[in-house]
CSV table of C-alpha atoms in Angstrom, one decimal:
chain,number,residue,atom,x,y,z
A,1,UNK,CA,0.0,0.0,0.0
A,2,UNK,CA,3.0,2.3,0.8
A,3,UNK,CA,4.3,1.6,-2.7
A,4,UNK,CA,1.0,2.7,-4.3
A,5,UNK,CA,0.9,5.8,-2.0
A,6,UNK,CA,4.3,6.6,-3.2
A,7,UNK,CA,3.5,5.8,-7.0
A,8,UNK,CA,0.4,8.3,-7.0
A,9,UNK,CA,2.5,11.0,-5.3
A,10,UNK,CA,1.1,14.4,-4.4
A,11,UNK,CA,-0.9,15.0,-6.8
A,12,UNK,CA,-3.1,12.2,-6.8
A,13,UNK,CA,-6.9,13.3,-7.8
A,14,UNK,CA,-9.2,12.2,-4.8
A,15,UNK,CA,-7.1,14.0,-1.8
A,16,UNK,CA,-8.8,12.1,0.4
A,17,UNK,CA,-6.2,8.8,1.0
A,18,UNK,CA,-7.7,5.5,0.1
A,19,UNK,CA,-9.8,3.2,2.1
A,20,UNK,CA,-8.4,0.1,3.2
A,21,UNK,CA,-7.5,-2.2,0.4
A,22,UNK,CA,-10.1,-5.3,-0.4
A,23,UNK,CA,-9.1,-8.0,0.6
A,24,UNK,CA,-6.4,-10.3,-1.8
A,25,UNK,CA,-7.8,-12.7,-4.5
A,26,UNK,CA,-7.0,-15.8,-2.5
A,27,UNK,CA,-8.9,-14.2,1.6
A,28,UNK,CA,-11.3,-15.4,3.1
A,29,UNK,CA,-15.1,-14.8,1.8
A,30,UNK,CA,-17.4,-13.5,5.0
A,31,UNK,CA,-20.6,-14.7,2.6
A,32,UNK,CA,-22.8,-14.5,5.7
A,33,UNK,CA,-22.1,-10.9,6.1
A,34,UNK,CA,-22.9,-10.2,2.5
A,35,UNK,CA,-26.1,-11.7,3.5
A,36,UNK,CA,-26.2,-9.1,6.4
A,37,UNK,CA,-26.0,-6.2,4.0
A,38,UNK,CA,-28.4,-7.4,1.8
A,39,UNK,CA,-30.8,-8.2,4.3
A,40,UNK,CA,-30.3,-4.5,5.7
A,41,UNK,CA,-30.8,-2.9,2.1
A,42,UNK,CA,-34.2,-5.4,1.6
A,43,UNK,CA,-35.4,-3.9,5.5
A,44,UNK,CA,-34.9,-0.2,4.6
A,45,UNK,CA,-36.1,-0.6,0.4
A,46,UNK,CA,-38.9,-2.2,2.5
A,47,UNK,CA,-39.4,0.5,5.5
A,48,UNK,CA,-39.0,3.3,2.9
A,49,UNK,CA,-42.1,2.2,0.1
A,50,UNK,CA,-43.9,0.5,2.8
A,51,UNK,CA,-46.6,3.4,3.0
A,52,UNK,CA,-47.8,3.5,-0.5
A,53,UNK,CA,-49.8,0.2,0.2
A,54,UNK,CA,-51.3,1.5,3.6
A,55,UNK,CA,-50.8,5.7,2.8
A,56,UNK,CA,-54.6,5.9,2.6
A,57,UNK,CA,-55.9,3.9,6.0
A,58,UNK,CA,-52.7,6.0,7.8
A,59,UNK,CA,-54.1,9.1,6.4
A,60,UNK,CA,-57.6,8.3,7.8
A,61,UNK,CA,-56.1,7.8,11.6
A,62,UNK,CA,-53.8,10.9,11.7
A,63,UNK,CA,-56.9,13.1,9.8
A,64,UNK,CA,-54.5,14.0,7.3
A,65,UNK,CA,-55.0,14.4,3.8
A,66,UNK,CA,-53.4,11.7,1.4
A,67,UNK,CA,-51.1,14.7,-0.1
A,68,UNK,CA,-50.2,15.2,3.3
A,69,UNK,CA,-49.5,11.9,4.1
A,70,UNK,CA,-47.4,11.9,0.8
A,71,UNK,CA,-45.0,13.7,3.0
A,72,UNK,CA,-44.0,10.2,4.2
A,73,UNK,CA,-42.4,8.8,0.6
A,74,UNK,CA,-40.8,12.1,-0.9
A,75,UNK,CA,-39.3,13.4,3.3
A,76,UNK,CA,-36.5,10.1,3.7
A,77,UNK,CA,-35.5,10.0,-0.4
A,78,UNK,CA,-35.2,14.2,-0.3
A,79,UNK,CA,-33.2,13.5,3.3
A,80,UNK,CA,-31.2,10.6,2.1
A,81,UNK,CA,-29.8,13.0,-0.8
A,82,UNK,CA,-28.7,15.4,1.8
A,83,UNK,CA,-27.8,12.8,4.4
A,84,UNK,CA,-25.2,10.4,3.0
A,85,UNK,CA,-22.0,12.9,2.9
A,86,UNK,CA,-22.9,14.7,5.9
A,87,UNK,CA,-22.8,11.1,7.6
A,88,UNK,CA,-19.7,9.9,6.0
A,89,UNK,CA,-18.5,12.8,6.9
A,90,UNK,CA,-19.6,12.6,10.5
A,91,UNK,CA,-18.4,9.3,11.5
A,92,UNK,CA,-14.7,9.7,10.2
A,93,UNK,CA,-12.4,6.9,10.2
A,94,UNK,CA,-15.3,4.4,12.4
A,95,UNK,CA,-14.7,0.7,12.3
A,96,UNK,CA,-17.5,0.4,9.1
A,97,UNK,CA,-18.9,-2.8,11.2
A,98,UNK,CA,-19.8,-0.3,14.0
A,99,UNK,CA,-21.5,2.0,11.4
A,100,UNK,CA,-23.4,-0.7,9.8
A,101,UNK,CA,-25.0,-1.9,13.1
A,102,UNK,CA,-25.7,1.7,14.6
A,103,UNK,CA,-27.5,2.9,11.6
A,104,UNK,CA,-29.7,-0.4,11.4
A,105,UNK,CA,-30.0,-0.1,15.2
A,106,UNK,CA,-31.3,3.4,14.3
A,107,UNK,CA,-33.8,1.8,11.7
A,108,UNK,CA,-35.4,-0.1,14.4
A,109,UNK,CA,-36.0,2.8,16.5
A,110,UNK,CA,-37.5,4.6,13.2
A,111,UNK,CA,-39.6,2.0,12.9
A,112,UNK,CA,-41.0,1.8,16.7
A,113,UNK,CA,-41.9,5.1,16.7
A,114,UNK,CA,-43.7,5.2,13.6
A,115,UNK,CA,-45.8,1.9,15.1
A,116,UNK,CA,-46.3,3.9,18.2
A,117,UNK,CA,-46.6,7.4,17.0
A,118,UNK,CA,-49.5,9.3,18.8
A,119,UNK,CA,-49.5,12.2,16.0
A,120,UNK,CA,-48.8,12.7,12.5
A,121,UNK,CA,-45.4,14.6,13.4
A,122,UNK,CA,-44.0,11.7,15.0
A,123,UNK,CA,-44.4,9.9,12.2
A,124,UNK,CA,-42.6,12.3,9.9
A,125,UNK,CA,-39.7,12.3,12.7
A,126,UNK,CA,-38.6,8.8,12.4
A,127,UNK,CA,-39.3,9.1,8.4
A,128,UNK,CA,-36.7,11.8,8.7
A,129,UNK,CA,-34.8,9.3,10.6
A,130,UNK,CA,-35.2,6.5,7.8
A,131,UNK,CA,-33.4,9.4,5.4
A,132,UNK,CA,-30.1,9.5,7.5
A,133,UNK,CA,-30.4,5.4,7.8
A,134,UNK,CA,-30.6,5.5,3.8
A,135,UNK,CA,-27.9,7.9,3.6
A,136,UNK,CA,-26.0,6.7,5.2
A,137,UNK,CA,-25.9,2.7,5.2
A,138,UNK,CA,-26.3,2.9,1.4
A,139,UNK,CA,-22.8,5.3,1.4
A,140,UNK,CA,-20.8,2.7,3.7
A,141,UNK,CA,-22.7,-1.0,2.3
A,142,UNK,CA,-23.3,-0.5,-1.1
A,143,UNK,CA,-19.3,-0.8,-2.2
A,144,UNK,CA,-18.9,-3.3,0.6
A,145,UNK,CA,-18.5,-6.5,-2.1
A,146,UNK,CA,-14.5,-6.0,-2.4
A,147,UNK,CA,-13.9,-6.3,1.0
A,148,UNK,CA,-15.8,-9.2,2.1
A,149,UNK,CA,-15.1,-11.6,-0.4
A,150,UNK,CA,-12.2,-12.7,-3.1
A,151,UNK,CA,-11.8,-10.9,-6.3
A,152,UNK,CA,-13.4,-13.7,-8.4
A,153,UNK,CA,-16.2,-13.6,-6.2
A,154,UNK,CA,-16.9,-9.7,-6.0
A,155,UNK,CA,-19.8,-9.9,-9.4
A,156,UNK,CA,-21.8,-12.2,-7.1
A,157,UNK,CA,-21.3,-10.3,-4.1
A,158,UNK,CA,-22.3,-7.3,-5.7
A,159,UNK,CA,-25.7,-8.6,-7.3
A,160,UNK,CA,-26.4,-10.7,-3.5
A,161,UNK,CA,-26.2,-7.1,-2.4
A,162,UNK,CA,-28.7,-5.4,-4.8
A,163,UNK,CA,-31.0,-8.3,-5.6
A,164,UNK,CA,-32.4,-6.4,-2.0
A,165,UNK,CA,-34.0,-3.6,-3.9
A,166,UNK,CA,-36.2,-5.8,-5.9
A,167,UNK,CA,-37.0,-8.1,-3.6
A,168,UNK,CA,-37.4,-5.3,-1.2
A,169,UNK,CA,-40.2,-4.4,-4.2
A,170,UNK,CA,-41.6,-7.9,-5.2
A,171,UNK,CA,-41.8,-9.5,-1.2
A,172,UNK,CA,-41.5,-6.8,1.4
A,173,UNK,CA,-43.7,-4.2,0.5
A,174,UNK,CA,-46.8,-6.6,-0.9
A,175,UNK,CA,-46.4,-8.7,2.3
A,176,UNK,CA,-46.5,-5.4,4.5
A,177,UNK,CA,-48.9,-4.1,2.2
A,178,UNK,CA,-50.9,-7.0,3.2
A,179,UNK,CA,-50.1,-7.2,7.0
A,180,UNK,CA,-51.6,-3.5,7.6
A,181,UNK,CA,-54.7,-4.6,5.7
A,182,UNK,CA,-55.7,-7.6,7.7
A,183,UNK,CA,-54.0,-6.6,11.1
A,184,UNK,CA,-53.1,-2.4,10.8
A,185,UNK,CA,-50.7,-0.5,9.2
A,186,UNK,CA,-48.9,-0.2,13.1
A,187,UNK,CA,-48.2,-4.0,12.7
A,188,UNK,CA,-46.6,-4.0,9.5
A,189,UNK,CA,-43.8,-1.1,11.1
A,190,UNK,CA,-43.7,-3.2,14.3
A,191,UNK,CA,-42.7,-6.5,12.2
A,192,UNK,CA,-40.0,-4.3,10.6
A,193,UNK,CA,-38.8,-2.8,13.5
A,194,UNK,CA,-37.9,-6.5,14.6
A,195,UNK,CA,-36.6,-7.6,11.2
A,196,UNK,CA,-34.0,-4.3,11.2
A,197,UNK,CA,-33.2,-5.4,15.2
A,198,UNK,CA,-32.3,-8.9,13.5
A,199,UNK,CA,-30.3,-7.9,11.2
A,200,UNK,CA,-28.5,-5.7,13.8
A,201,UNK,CA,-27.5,-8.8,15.1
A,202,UNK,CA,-26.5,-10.2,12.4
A,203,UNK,CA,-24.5,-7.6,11.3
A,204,UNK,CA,-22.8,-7.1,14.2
A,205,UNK,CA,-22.1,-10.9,14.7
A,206,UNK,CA,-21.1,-11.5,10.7
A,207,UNK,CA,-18.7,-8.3,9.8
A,208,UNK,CA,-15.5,-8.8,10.0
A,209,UNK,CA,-13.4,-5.1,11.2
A,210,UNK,CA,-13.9,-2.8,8.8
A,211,UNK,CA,-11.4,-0.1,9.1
A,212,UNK,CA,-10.6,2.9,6.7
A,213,UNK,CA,-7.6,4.9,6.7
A,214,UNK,CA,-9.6,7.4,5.2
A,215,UNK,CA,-12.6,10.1,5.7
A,216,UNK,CA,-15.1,10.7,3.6
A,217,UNK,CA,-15.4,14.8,4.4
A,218,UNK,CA,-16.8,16.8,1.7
A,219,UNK,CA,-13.4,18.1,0.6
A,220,UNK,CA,-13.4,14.9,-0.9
A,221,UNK,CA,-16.5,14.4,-2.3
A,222,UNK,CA,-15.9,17.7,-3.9
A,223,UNK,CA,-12.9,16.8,-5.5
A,224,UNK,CA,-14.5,13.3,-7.0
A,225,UNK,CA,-16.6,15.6,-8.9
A,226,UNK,CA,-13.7,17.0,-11.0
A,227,UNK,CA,-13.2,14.0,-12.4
A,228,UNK,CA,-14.5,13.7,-16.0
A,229,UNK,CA,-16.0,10.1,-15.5
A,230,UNK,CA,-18.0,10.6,-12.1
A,231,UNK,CA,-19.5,13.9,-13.7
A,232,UNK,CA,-20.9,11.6,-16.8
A,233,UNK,CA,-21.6,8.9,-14.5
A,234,UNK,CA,-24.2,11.2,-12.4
A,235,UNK,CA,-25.6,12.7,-15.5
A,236,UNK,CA,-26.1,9.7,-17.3
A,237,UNK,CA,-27.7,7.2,-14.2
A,238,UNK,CA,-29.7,10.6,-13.0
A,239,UNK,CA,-31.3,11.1,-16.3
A,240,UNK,CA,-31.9,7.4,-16.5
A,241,UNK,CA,-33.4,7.1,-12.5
A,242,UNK,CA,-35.2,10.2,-13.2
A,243,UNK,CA,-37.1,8.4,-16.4
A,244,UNK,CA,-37.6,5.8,-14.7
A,245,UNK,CA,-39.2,6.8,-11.6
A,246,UNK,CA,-41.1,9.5,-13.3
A,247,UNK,CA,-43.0,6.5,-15.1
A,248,UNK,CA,-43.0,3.5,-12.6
A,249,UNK,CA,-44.7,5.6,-10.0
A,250,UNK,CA,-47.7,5.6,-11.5
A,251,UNK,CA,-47.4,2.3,-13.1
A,252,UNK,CA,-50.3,1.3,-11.1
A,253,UNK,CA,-52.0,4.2,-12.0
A,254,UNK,CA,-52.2,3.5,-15.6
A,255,UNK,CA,-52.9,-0.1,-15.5
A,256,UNK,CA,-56.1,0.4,-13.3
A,257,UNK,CA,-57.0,4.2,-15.2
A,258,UNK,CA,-55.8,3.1,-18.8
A,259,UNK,CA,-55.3,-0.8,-19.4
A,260,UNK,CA,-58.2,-1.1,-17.1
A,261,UNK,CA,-57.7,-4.0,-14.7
A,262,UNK,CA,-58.5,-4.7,-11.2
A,263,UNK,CA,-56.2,-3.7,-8.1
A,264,UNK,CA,-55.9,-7.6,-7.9
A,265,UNK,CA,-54.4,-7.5,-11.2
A,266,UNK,CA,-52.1,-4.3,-11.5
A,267,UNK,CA,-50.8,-6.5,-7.6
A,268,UNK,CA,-50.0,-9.7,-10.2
A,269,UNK,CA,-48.2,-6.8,-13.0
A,270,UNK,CA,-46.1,-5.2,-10.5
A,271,UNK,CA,-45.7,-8.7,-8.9
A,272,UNK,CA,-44.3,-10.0,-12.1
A,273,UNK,CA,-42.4,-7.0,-12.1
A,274,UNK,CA,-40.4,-7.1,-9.7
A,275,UNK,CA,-39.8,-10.6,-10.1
A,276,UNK,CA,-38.0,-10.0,-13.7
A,277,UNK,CA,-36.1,-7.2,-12.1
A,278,UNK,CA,-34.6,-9.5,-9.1
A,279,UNK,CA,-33.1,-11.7,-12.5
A,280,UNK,CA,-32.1,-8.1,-14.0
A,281,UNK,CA,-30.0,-8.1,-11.4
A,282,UNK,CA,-28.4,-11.4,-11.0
A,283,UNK,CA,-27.6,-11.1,-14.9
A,284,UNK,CA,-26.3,-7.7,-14.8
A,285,UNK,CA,-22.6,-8.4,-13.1
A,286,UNK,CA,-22.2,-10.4,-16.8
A,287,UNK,CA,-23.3,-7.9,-18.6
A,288,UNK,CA,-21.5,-5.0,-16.7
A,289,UNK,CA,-17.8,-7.5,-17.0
A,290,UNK,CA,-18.5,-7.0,-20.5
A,291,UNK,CA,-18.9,-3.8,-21.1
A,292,UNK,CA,-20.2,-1.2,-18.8
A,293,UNK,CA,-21.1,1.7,-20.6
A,294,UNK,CA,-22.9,-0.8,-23.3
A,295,UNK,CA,-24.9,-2.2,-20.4
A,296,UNK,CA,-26.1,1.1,-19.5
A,297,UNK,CA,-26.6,1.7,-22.7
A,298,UNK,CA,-28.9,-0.3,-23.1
A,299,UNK,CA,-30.7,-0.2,-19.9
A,300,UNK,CA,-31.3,3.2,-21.2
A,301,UNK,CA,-32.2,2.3,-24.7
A,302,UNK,CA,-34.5,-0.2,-23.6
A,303,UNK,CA,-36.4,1.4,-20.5
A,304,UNK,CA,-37.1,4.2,-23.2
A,305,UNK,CA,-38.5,2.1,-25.3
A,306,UNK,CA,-40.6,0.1,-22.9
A,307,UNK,CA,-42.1,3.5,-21.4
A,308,UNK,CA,-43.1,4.8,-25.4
A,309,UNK,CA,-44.6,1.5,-26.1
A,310,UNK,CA,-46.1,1.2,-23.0
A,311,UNK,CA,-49.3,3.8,-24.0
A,312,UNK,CA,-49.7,1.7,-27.4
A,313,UNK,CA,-49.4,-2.1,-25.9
A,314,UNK,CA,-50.3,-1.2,-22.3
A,315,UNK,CA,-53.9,-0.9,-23.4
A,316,UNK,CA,-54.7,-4.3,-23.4
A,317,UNK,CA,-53.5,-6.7,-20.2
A,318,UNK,CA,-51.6,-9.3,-22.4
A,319,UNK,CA,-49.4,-6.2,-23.5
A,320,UNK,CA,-49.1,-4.1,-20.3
A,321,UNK,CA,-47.6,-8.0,-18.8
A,322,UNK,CA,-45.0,-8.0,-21.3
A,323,UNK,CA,-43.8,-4.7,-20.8
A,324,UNK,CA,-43.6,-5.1,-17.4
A,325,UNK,CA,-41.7,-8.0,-17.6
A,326,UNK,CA,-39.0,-6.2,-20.1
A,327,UNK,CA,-39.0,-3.2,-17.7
A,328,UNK,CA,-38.3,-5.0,-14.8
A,329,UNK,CA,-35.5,-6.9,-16.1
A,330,UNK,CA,-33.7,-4.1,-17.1
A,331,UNK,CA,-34.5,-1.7,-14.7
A,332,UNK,CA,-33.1,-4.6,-12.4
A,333,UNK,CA,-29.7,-3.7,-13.3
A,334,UNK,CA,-29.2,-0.1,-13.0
A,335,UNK,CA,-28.8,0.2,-8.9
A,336,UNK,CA,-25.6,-1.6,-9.4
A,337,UNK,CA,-24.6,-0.1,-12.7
A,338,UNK,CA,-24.1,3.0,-11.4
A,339,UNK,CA,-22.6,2.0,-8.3
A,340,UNK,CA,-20.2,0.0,-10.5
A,341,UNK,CA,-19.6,3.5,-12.8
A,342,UNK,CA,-19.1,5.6,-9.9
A,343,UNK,CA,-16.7,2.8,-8.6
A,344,UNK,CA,-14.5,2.8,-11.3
A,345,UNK,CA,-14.3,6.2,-12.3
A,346,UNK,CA,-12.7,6.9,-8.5
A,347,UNK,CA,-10.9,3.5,-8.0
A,348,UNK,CA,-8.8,4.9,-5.3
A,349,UNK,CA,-11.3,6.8,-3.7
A,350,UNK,CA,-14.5,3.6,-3.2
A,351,UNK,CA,-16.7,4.9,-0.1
A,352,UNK,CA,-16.5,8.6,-1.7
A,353,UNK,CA,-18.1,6.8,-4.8
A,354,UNK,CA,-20.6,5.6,-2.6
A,355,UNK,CA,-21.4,8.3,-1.4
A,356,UNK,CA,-21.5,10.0,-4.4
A,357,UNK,CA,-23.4,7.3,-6.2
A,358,UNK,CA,-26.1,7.1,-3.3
A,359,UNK,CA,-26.8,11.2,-3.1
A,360,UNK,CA,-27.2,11.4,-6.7
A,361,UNK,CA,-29.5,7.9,-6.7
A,362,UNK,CA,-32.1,9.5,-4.0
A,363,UNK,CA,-32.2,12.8,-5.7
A,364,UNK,CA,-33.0,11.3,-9.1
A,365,UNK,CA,-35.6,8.7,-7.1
A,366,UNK,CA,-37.2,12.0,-5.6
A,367,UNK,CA,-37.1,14.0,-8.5
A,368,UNK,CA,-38.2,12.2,-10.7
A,369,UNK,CA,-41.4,11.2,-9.2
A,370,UNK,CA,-42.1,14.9,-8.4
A,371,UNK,CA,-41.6,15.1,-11.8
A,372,UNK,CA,-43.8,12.5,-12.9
A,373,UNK,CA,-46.6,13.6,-10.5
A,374,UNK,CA,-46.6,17.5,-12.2
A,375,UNK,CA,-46.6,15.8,-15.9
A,376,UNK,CA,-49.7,13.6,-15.2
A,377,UNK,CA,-51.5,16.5,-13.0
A,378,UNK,CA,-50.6,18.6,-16.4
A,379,UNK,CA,-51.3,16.1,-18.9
A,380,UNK,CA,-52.2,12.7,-19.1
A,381,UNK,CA,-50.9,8.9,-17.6
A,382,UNK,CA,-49.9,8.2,-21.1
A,383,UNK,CA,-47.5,11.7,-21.3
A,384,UNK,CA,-45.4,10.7,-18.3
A,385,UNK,CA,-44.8,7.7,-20.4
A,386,UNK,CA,-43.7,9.5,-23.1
A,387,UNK,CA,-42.6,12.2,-20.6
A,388,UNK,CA,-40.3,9.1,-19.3
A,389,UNK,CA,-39.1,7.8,-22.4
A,390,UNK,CA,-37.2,11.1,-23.7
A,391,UNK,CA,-35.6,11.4,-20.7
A,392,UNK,CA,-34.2,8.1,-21.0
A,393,UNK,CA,-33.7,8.6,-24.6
A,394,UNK,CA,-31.6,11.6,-23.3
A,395,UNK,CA,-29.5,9.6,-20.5
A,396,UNK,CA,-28.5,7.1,-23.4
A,397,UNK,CA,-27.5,10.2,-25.4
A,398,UNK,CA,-24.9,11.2,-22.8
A,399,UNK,CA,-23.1,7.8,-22.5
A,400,UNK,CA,-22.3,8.3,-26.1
A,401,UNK,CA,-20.0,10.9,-24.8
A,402,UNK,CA,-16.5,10.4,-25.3
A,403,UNK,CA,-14.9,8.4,-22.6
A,404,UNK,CA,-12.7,10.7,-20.2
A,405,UNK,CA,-9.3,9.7,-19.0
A,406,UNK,CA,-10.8,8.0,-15.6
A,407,UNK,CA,-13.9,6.9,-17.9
A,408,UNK,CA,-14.8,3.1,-16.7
């Protein structure tokens, strides 16, 4: 490591020293902490969609009006965005293990108040607390992969680690969906509260030390954003997150308004949905070994095309299936795309990248369905669509841009 140090000199780009190096091609593999981190992504993807399914019954106790109770979705992604350098920032150069368990720790307590809250305003302070637990768990576990298992092994890793965010989609949020229907929306928090004390546990019991020689202080961060590669890398995956959730947010929408189905089957669509976006994702580390920027590209390409056929084919039921089924299978891949762009366009600077990557990720999740929301109030279901697909059209555009020195 001194060698490298010595080899960069001075002048290195990042300014920030490097985090401790992965571990070598021949260590050991911690497999069950990989689990951990996934299993903490899967509880917080869950705890932060969980109140579109019961938004409307948790409006009705609090009196509040469902744009009120909106609050609740846009407060932790907005936060998060805000969240995840000021964290990294905060804890310095803290075992990551320690980090990892606190913030889940902190998920728990999120989620007992929300099952307990008494008032509306509780609620929205232990959302804001979900923010910082996005921010900042997402900044220290999504580039975790290189140093919990071999080289060879870090692809697999990687898509263990992200398969969370469909599943989170496909399992946790139908089965909590369905919990606060048949026992309360309060009981659906409460079994998450004990599923992010689990995995507590779990982390704390399955990480190996974690150590960085390194903090993440926004110096840093500031300096990753000279650097040709992570400036594409945020306009091409923001465009692309921005289309995406500007259309999927009111998937269900347009199947119940527009293809005309039941709630029981826009459930099955988005069920099918999610389960062709948890194989996106296992296939994506081939596809990303390949050839990066072609995999984006075409998770661009094609989630642009999905959204413009989508108010032509997504009439009839047979159609609106297909496309789901296309979407989700791409749009399976483009959580760990990015991380992977940002990754490699600052190889000696990983948990800025994170950081970096997860920012720019919420803000584009945000954005874009506040975008989507003042296109359909302006318009039509079937103009976010299009809406959606020139956005993505454009985020294909940009990773035709010529690579940079530090391109991946």
């Amino acid at each position: 490591m001194a060698t490298a140090h010595a080899a960069r000199g001075a002048d290195r780009p990042y300014g920030a020293g490097d985090a401790a190096p992965p571990p070598a091609a021949d260590g050991p593999a911690h497999w069950t902490a990989v689990a951990g981190v996934s299993l903490g992504i899967f509880t917080i993807v869950t705890t932060e969609i969980l109140p579109v399914g019961v938004l409307p019954t948790l409006a009705d106790d609090f009196g509040t009006s469902d744009g009120t109770a909106g609050l609740l979705m846009t407060l932790p992604g907005i936060l998060a965005a805000c969240c995840a350098p000021l964290v990294m920032a905060a804890v310095g150069r803290l075992d990551r293990r320690i980090v990892l368990t606190a913030l889940m720790a902190l998920l728990c307590l999120a989620n007992v108040l929300t099952a307990a809250a008494p008032a509306f305003w509780v609620v929205l302070v232990a959302r804001a607390l979900v923010g910082l637990v996005i921010g900042g768990f997402w900044s220290a576990g999504a580039g975790l992969a290189p140093r919990l298992v071999p080289a060879a092994a870090v692809g697999t890793a990687t898509a263990v680690i992200f398969a969370a965010v469909p599943a989170g989609s496909v399992l946790g949020v139908p089965a909590g969906t369905l919990l606060g229907q048949q026992a309360g929306w309060r009981s659906a928090f409460a079994i998450l509260a004990v599923l992010a004390f689990a995995v507590a546990v779990l982390l704390a019991r399955s990480l190996p030390a974690l150590p960085v020689d390194a903090t993440v202080g926004l110096r840093a961060i500031g300096a990753l954003l000279r650097i040709r590669g992570v400036r594409l890398g945020l306009a091409v995956t923001g465009l692309l997150v921005v289309g995406h959730f500007a259309a999927y947010t009111y998937v269900a929408a347009f199947l119940r308004d527009v293809t005309r189905v039941d709630g029981a089957q826009a459930t099955a669509g988005l069920l099918v949905y999610g389960a062709a976006g948890v194989a996106g994702n296992f296939l994506a580390s081939r596809a990303l070994a390949r050839s990066l920027r072609g995999a984006v590209a075409a998770y661009a390409g094609g989630i642009g095309a999905v959204t413009l056929l989508f108010p032509l084919l997504g009439q009839s039921w047979p159609g609106a299936v297909g496309l789901l089924v296309v979407w989700g299978f791409l749009y399976g891949g483009v959580p760990a795309a990015a991380q992977t762009w940002f990754a490699r366009s600052a190889p000696d600077a990983p948990e800025a990248a994170a950081v970096v990557f997860t920012s720019s990720f919420q803000a584009a999740l945000a954005g874009g369905a506040l975008l989507g929301g003042v296109v359909v109030d302006a318009a039509s279901l079937s103009a976010v669509m299009f809406f959606a697909a020139t956005v993505c059209a454009a985020a294909g555009a940009a990773v035709a841009v010529p690579a940079a020195r530090k391109s991946p």
